[in-house]
CSV table of C-alpha atoms in Angstrom, one decimal:
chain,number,residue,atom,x,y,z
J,1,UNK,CA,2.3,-33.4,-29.0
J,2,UNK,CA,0.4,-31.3,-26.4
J,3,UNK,CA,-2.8,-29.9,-27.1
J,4,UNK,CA,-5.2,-27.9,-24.9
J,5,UNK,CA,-8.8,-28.1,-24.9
J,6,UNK,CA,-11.4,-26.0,-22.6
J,7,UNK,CA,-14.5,-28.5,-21.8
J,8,UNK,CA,-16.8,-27.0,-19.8
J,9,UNK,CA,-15.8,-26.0,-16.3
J,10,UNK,CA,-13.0,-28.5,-16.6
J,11,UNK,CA,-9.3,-28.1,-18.7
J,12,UNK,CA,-8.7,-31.4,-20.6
J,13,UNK,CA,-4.9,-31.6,-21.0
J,14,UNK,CA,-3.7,-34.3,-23.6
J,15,UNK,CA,-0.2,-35.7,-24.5
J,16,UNK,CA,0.5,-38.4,-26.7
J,17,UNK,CA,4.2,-39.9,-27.7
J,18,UNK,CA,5.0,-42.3,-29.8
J,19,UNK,CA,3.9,-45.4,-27.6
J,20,UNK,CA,1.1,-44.0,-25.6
J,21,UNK,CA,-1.5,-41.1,-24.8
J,22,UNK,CA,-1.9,-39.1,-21.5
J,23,UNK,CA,-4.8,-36.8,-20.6
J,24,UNK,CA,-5.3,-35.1,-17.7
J,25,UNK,CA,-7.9,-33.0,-15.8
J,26,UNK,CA,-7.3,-29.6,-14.1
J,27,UNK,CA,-9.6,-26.7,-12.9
J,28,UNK,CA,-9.2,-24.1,-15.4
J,29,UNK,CA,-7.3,-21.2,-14.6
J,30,UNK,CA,-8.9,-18.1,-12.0
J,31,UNK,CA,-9.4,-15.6,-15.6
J,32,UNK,CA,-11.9,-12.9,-14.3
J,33,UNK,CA,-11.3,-10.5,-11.4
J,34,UNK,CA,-14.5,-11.9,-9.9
J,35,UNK,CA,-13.1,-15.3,-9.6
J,36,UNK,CA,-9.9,-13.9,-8.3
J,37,UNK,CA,-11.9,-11.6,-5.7
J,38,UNK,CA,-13.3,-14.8,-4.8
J,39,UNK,CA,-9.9,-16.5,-4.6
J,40,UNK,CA,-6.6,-14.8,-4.7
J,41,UNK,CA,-4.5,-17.2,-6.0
J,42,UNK,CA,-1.6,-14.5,-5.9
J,43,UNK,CA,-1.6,-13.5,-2.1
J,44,UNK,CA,-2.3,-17.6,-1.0
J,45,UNK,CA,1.4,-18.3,-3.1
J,46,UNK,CA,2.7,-15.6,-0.9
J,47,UNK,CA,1.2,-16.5,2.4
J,48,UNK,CA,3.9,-18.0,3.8
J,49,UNK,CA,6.6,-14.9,2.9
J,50,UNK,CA,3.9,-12.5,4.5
J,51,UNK,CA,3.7,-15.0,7.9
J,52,UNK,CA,7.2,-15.1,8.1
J,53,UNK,CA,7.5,-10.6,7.5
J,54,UNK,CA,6.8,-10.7,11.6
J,55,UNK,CA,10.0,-12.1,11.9
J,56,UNK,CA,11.7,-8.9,10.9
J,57,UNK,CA,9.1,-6.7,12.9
J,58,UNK,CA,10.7,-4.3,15.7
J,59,UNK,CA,13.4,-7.0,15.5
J,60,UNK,CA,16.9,-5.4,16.4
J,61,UNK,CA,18.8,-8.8,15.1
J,62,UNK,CA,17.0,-8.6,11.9
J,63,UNK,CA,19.1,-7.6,8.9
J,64,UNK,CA,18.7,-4.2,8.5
J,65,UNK,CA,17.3,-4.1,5.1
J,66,UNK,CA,14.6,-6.2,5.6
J,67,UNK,CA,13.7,-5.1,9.0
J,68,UNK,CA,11.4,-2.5,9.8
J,69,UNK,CA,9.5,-1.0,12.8
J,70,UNK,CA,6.2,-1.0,13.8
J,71,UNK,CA,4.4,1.0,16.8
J,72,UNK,CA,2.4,-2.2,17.9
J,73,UNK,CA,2.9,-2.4,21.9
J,74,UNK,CA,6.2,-4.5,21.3
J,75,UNK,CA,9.6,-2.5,22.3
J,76,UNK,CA,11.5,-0.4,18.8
J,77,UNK,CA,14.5,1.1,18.6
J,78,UNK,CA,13.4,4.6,19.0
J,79,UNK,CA,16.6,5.8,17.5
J,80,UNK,CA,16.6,4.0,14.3
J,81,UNK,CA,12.9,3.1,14.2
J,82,UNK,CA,11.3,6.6,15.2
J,83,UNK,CA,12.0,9.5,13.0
J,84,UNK,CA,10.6,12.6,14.9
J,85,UNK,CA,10.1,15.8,12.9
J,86,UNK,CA,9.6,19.2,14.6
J,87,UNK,CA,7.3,21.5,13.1
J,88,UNK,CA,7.2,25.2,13.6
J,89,UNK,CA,3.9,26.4,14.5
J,90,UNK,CA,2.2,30.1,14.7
J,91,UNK,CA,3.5,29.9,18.5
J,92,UNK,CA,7.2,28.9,17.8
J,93,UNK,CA,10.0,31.7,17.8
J,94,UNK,CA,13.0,31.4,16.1
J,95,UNK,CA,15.1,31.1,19.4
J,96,UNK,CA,12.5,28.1,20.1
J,97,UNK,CA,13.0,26.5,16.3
J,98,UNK,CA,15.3,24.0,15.9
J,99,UNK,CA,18.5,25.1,14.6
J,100,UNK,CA,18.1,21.6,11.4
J,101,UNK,CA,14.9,23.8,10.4
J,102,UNK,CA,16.1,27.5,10.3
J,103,UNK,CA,19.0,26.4,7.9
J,104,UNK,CA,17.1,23.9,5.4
J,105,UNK,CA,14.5,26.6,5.1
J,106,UNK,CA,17.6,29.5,4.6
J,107,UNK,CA,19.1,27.0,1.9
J,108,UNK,CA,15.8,26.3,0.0
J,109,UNK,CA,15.0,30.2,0.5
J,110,UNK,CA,11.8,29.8,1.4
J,111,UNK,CA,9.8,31.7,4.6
J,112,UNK,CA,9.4,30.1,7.3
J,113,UNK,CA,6.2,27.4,7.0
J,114,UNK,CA,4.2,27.5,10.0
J,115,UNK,CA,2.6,24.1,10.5
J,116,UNK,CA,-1.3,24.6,11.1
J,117,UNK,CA,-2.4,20.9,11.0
J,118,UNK,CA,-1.5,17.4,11.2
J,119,UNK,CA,-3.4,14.3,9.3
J,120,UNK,CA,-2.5,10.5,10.5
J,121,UNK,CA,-3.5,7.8,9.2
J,122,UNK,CA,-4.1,4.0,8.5
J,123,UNK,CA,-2.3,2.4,6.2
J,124,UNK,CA,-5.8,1.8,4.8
J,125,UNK,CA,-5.5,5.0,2.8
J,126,UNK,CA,-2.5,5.0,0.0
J,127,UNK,CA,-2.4,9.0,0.4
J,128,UNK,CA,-3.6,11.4,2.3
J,129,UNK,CA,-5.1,15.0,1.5
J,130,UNK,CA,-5.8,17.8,3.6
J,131,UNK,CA,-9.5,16.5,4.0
J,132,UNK,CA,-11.1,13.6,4.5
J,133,UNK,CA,-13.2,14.4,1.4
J,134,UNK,CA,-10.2,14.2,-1.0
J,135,UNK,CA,-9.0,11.2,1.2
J,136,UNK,CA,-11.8,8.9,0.2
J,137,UNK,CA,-12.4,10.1,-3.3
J,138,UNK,CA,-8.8,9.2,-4.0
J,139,UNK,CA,-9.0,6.3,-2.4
J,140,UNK,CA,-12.3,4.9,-4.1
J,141,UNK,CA,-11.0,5.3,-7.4
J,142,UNK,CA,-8.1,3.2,-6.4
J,143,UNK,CA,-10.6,0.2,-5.4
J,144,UNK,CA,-13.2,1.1,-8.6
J,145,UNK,CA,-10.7,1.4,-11.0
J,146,UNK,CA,-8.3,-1.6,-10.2
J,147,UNK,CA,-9.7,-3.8,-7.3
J,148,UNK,CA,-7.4,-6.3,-7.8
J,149,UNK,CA,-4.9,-3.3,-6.4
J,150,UNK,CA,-2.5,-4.7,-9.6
J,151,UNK,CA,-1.7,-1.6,-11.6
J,152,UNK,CA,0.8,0.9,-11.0
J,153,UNK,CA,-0.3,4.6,-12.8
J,154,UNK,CA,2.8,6.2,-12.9
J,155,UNK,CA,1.8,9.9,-13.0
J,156,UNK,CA,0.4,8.9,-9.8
J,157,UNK,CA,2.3,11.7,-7.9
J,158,UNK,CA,1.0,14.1,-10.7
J,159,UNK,CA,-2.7,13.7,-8.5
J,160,UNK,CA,-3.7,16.2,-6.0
J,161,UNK,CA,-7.2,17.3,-6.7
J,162,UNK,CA,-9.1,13.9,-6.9
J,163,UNK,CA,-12.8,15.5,-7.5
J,164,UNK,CA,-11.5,17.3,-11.1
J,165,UNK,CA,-8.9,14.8,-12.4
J,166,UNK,CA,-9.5,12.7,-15.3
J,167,UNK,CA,-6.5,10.2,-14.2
J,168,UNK,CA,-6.7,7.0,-12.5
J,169,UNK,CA,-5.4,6.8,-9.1
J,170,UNK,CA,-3.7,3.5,-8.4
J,171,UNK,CA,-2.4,1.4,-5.6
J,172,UNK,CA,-0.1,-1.6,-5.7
J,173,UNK,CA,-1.0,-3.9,-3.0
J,174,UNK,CA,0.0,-7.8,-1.9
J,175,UNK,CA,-4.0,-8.0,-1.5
J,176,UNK,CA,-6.9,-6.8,-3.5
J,177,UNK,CA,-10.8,-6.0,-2.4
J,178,UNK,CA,-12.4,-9.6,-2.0
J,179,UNK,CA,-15.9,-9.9,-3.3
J,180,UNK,CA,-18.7,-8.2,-1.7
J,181,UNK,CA,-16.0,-6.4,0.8
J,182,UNK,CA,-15.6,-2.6,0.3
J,183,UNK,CA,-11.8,-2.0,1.1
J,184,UNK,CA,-9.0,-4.2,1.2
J,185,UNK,CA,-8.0,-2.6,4.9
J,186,UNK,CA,-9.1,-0.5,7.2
J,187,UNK,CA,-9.0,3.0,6.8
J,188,UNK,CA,-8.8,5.9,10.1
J,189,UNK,CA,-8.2,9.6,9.3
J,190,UNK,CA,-7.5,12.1,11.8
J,191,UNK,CA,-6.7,15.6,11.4
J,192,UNK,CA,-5.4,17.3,14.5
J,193,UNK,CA,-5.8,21.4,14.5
J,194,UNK,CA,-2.7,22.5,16.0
């Protein structure tokens, strides 16, 4: 027989058997997302996988699923690691524009979309907007609404307007916002005026 029994800050475990009784003492289990703010149980068991993720970093012998490419400093593989997109801007002519853009643009019937801005990023921000404003908002009800970064909201892609929407934005992350920190990364946002 097994029986379980909270005493105090401890957790008593007892077994008995036929012949003999067993008890135990462990720490009770992290239950509040204070104590796992405090102490992420969840990212220290994965420690080791996310030490060993470098390995496959702007690694050419890597296997190709698991490897992916960073621009760190360190040599990539600028044809498989570096997408480039061209945009068409209010000074591009059509004899100028790439021939890949004129026809996806013919196919999907639309005019052509002249690129006025660009917005990069951190990976500290789990989607941009066109401001900076919209940015942050999204991103602080993320961190207010799940700092633990555990949920998944799937309408998530439903969100644009973060300042009128009654939805929860959500992030799903292999770390959360520790105690008394006010991200769980660092977060840079520039948008270029081209």
């Amino acid at each position: 027989m097994i029986t379980l029994d909270n005493v105090g800050t401890t957790t008593t475990t007892t077994t008995t058997t036929d012949s003999e009784t067993t008890t135990t003492q462990n720490d009770p289990p992290l239950s509040t997302i204070q104590d796992l703010q405090k102490c992420d149980t969840g990212r220290q068991f994965i420690q080791d996988l996310l030490i060993r993720q470098r390995l496959f970093q702007n690694n050419p012998n890597a296997p190709s699923k698991y490897r992916y490419w960073v621009m760190d400093g360190f040599p990539i593989d600028m044809e498989e690691g570096v997408h480039i997109h061209p945009l068409i801007t209010a000074t591009t002519t059509t004899a100028t524009c790439p021939n890949s853009i004129q026809q996806e643009q013919q196919q999907e019937k639309q005019p052509p979309c002249f690129v006025t801005e660009v917005i990069l990023a951190t990976d500290g921000y789990p989607k941009l907007f066109p401001t900076l404003a919209e940015t942050e908002a999204y991103w602080k009800q993320c961190v207010t609404h799940d700092p633990l970064l555990i949920s998944h909201n799937d309408d998530d892609d439903d969100i644009h307007d973060m300042t009128n929407s009654t939805k929860h934005a959500s992030i799903v992350s292999t770390k959360g916002v520790a105690l008394h920190a006010e991200s769980y990364d660092d977060r840079t946002y520039l948008r270029l005026q081209l």
